[in-house]
Amino acid sequence: MSMTDLLSAEDIKKAIGAFAAADSFDHKRFFQMVGLKKKSPDDVKKVFHILDKDKSGFIEEDELGFLLKGFSSDARDLSAKETKTLLAAGDKDGDGKIGVEEFSSLVAES
C-alpha cells in the first residue's frame, strides 16, 4: 500500500510544497493539508504503518526525520529541530518513539 492509496496525491503535493523551507514544518497544519485529519482511525493507522519503515511498531526519531519523504519521495528531510519538536508532541509516554496510538492522538489533535 502506498500513501496515495489513502490520501490525494494533489493534497500531498500542496502540503509538501507549503513546508519546503527549512524549519517551517508544522505537523498540525501538515496533517490537515494532506487530509489525514479527516480519515478514519483505520486509515490513520495504515498511514502510521507506511511511515514505520523498519516495521518495529514505532516511528523512532530517525524515521521521524524522513516523515515528509514517507508522503512523497522527493520531499525534504525534517531538520533536527523539527524532528525533536514532532517527537516531543507525539511521544506521550516518554519512551523516545511514537507508537500507533500516539500517532493517532497526534493526528486527532491537529
PDB file of C-alpha atoms in Angstrom:
ATOM      1  CA  MET A   1       0.000   0.000   0.000  1.00  0.00           C
ATOM      2  CA  SER A   2       1.227   3.473  -0.826  1.00  0.00           C
ATOM      3  CA  MET A   3       0.357   6.824   0.662  1.00  0.00           C
ATOM      4  CA  THR A   4      -1.606   7.805  -2.459  1.00  0.00           C
ATOM      5  CA  ASP A   5      -3.905   4.803  -1.902  1.00  0.00           C
ATOM      6  CA  LEU A   6      -5.083   6.641   1.219  1.00  0.00           C
ATOM      7  CA  LEU A   7      -4.538  10.342   0.501  1.00  0.00           C
ATOM      8  CA  SER A   8      -4.870  12.567  -2.563  1.00  0.00           C
ATOM      9  CA  ALA A   9      -1.619  12.994  -4.491  1.00  0.00           C
ATOM     10  CA  GLU A  10      -2.590  16.626  -5.125  1.00  0.00           C
ATOM     11  CA  ASP A  11      -3.144  17.298  -1.392  1.00  0.00           C
ATOM     12  CA  ILE A  12       0.206  15.676  -0.580  1.00  0.00           C
ATOM     13  CA  LYS A  13       1.980  17.800  -3.200  1.00  0.00           C
ATOM     14  CA  LYS A  14       0.436  21.018  -1.855  1.00  0.00           C
ATOM     15  CA  ALA A  15       1.306  20.142   1.750  1.00  0.00           C
ATOM     16  CA  ILE A  16       4.904  19.209   0.905  1.00  0.00           C
ATOM     17  CA  GLY A  17       5.261  22.494  -1.012  1.00  0.00           C
ATOM     18  CA  ALA A  18       3.862  24.508   1.891  1.00  0.00           C
ATOM     19  CA  PHE A  19       6.665  23.260   4.143  1.00  0.00           C
ATOM     20  CA  ALA A  20       9.536  23.316   1.653  1.00  0.00           C
ATOM     21  CA  ALA A  21      11.540  25.843   3.670  1.00  0.00           C
ATOM     22  CA  ALA A  22      13.792  24.514   6.420  1.00  0.00           C
ATOM     23  CA  ASP A  23      12.317  24.742   9.930  1.00  0.00           C
ATOM     24  CA  SER A  24       8.833  25.564   8.577  1.00  0.00           C
ATOM     25  CA  PHE A  25       7.196  22.199   9.366  1.00  0.00           C
ATOM     26  CA  ASP A  26       4.023  22.305  11.449  1.00  0.00           C
ATOM     27  CA  HIS A  27       2.612  18.815  11.958  1.00  0.00           C
ATOM     28  CA  LYS A  28      -0.893  20.073  12.764  1.00  0.00           C
ATOM     29  CA  ARG A  29      -1.178  22.056   9.530  1.00  0.00           C
ATOM     30  CA  PHE A  30       0.535  19.313   7.541  1.00  0.00           C
ATOM     31  CA  PHE A  31      -1.835  16.563   8.740  1.00  0.00           C
ATOM     32  CA  GLN A  32      -4.803  18.815   7.929  1.00  0.00           C
ATOM     33  CA  MET A  33      -3.461  19.734   4.483  1.00  0.00           C
ATOM     34  CA  VAL A  34      -2.835  16.139   3.389  1.00  0.00           C
ATOM     35  CA  GLY A  35      -6.341  15.192   4.524  1.00  0.00           C
ATOM     36  CA  LEU A  36      -5.195  12.847   7.285  1.00  0.00           C
ATOM     37  CA  LYS A  37      -7.299  14.579   9.919  1.00  0.00           C
ATOM     38  CA  LYS A  38     -10.487  13.640   8.005  1.00  0.00           C
ATOM     39  CA  LYS A  39      -9.547   9.965   7.649  1.00  0.00           C
ATOM     40  CA  SER A  40     -10.958   7.084   9.657  1.00  0.00           C
ATOM     41  CA  PRO A  41      -8.945   5.717  12.599  1.00  0.00           C
ATOM     42  CA  ASP A  42      -8.144   2.645  10.481  1.00  0.00           C
ATOM     43  CA  ASP A  43      -6.754   4.778   7.661  1.00  0.00           C
ATOM     44  CA  VAL A  44      -4.657   6.805  10.123  1.00  0.00           C
ATOM     45  CA  LYS A  45      -3.191   3.521  11.397  1.00  0.00           C
ATOM     46  CA  LYS A  46      -2.449   2.459   7.804  1.00  0.00           C
ATOM     47  CA  VAL A  47      -0.539   5.721   7.288  1.00  0.00           C
ATOM     48  CA  PHE A  48       1.387   5.010  10.503  1.00  0.00           C
ATOM     49  CA  HIS A  49       2.425   1.588   9.195  1.00  0.00           C
ATOM     50  CA  ILE A  50       3.631   3.137   5.920  1.00  0.00           C
ATOM     51  CA  LEU A  51       5.754   5.628   7.899  1.00  0.00           C
ATOM     52  CA  ASP A  52       7.116   2.874  10.181  1.00  0.00           C
ATOM     53  CA  LYS A  53       9.822   1.962   7.683  1.00  0.00           C
ATOM     54  CA  ASP A  54      11.529  -0.705   9.811  1.00  0.00           C
ATOM     55  CA  LYS A  55       8.176  -2.249  10.826  1.00  0.00           C
ATOM     56  CA  SER A  56       9.111  -2.087  14.524  1.00  0.00           C
ATOM     57  CA  GLY A  57       5.654  -0.901  15.540  1.00  0.00           C
ATOM     58  CA  PHE A  58       7.083   2.520  16.375  1.00  0.00           C
ATOM     59  CA  ILE A  59       8.260   5.585  14.493  1.00  0.00           C
ATOM     60  CA  GLU A  60      11.637   6.297  16.038  1.00  0.00           C
ATOM     61  CA  GLU A  61      13.426   9.643  15.938  1.00  0.00           C
ATOM     62  CA  ASP A  62      15.483   8.742  12.866  1.00  0.00           C
ATOM     63  CA  GLU A  63      12.325   7.707  10.975  1.00  0.00           C
ATOM     64  CA  LEU A  64      10.608  10.955  12.024  1.00  0.00           C
ATOM     65  CA  GLY A  65      13.328  12.885  10.216  1.00  0.00           C
ATOM     66  CA  PHE A  66      12.153  11.257   6.982  1.00  0.00           C
ATOM     67  CA  LEU A  67       8.425  11.791   7.689  1.00  0.00           C
ATOM     68  CA  LEU A  68       7.835  14.022   4.661  1.00  0.00           C
ATOM     69  CA  LYS A  69       9.572  11.505   2.386  1.00  0.00           C
ATOM     70  CA  GLY A  70       7.024   8.938   3.586  1.00  0.00           C
ATOM     71  CA  PHE A  71       4.386  11.065   1.893  1.00  0.00           C
ATOM     72  CA  SER A  72       6.455  11.986  -1.188  1.00  0.00           C
ATOM     73  CA  SER A  73       9.878  10.588  -2.092  1.00  0.00           C
ATOM     74  CA  ASP A  74      11.119  13.939  -3.410  1.00  0.00           C
ATOM     75  CA  ALA A  75      10.283  15.820  -0.186  1.00  0.00           C
ATOM     76  CA  ARG A  76      12.972  17.224   2.103  1.00  0.00           C
ATOM     77  CA  ASP A  77      14.132  15.730   5.393  1.00  0.00           C
ATOM     78  CA  LEU A  78      12.979  17.398   8.590  1.00  0.00           C
ATOM     79  CA  SER A  79      15.636  19.389  10.417  1.00  0.00           C
ATOM     80  CA  ALA A  80      16.891  18.142  13.780  1.00  0.00           C
ATOM     81  CA  LYS A  81      14.845  20.882  15.470  1.00  0.00           C
ATOM     82  CA  GLU A  82      11.661  19.923  13.591  1.00  0.00           C
ATOM     83  CA  THR A  83      12.210  16.248  14.360  1.00  0.00           C
ATOM     84  CA  LYS A  84      12.660  16.908  18.084  1.00  0.00           C
ATOM     85  CA  THR A  85       9.558  19.149  18.154  1.00  0.00           C
ATOM     86  CA  LEU A  86       7.487  16.465  16.436  1.00  0.00           C
ATOM     87  CA  LEU A  87       8.811  13.761  18.766  1.00  0.00           C
ATOM     88  CA  ALA A  88       8.019  15.883  21.819  1.00  0.00           C
ATOM     89  CA  ALA A  89       4.462  16.468  20.548  1.00  0.00           C
ATOM     90  CA  GLY A  90       3.806  12.813  19.774  1.00  0.00           C
ATOM     91  CA  ASP A  91       5.742  10.836  22.381  1.00  0.00           C
ATOM     92  CA  LYS A  92       3.196  10.824  25.210  1.00  0.00           C
ATOM     93  CA  ASP A  93       4.829   8.087  27.310  1.00  0.00           C
ATOM     94  CA  GLY A  94       8.389   9.440  27.049  1.00  0.00           C
ATOM     95  CA  ASP A  95       9.964   6.325  25.524  1.00  0.00           C
ATOM     96  CA  GLY A  96      11.650   8.258  22.702  1.00  0.00           C
ATOM     97  CA  LYS A  97       9.437   6.933  19.907  1.00  0.00           C
ATOM     98  CA  ILE A  98       5.875   7.243  18.643  1.00  0.00           C
ATOM     99  CA  GLY A  99       3.568   4.227  18.719  1.00  0.00           C
ATOM    100  CA  VAL A 100       0.427   3.787  16.641  1.00  0.00           C
ATOM    101  CA  GLU A 101      -1.897   5.078  19.372  1.00  0.00           C
ATOM    102  CA  GLU A 102       0.352   8.084  19.978  1.00  0.00           C
ATOM    103  CA  PHE A 103       0.389   8.796  16.247  1.00  0.00           C
ATOM    104  CA  SER A 104      -3.404   8.548  16.102  1.00  0.00           C
ATOM    105  CA  SER A 105      -3.656  11.019  19.001  1.00  0.00           C
ATOM    106  CA  LEU A 106      -1.177  13.370  17.315  1.00  0.00           C
ATOM    107  CA  VAL A 107      -3.323  13.400  14.157  1.00  0.00           C
ATOM    108  CA  ALA A 108      -6.571  13.797  16.118  1.00  0.00           C
ATOM    109  CA  GLU A 109      -5.136  16.818  17.967  1.00  0.00           C
ATOM    110  CA  SER A 110      -4.302  18.522  14.666  1.00  0.00           C
TER     111      SER A 110
END
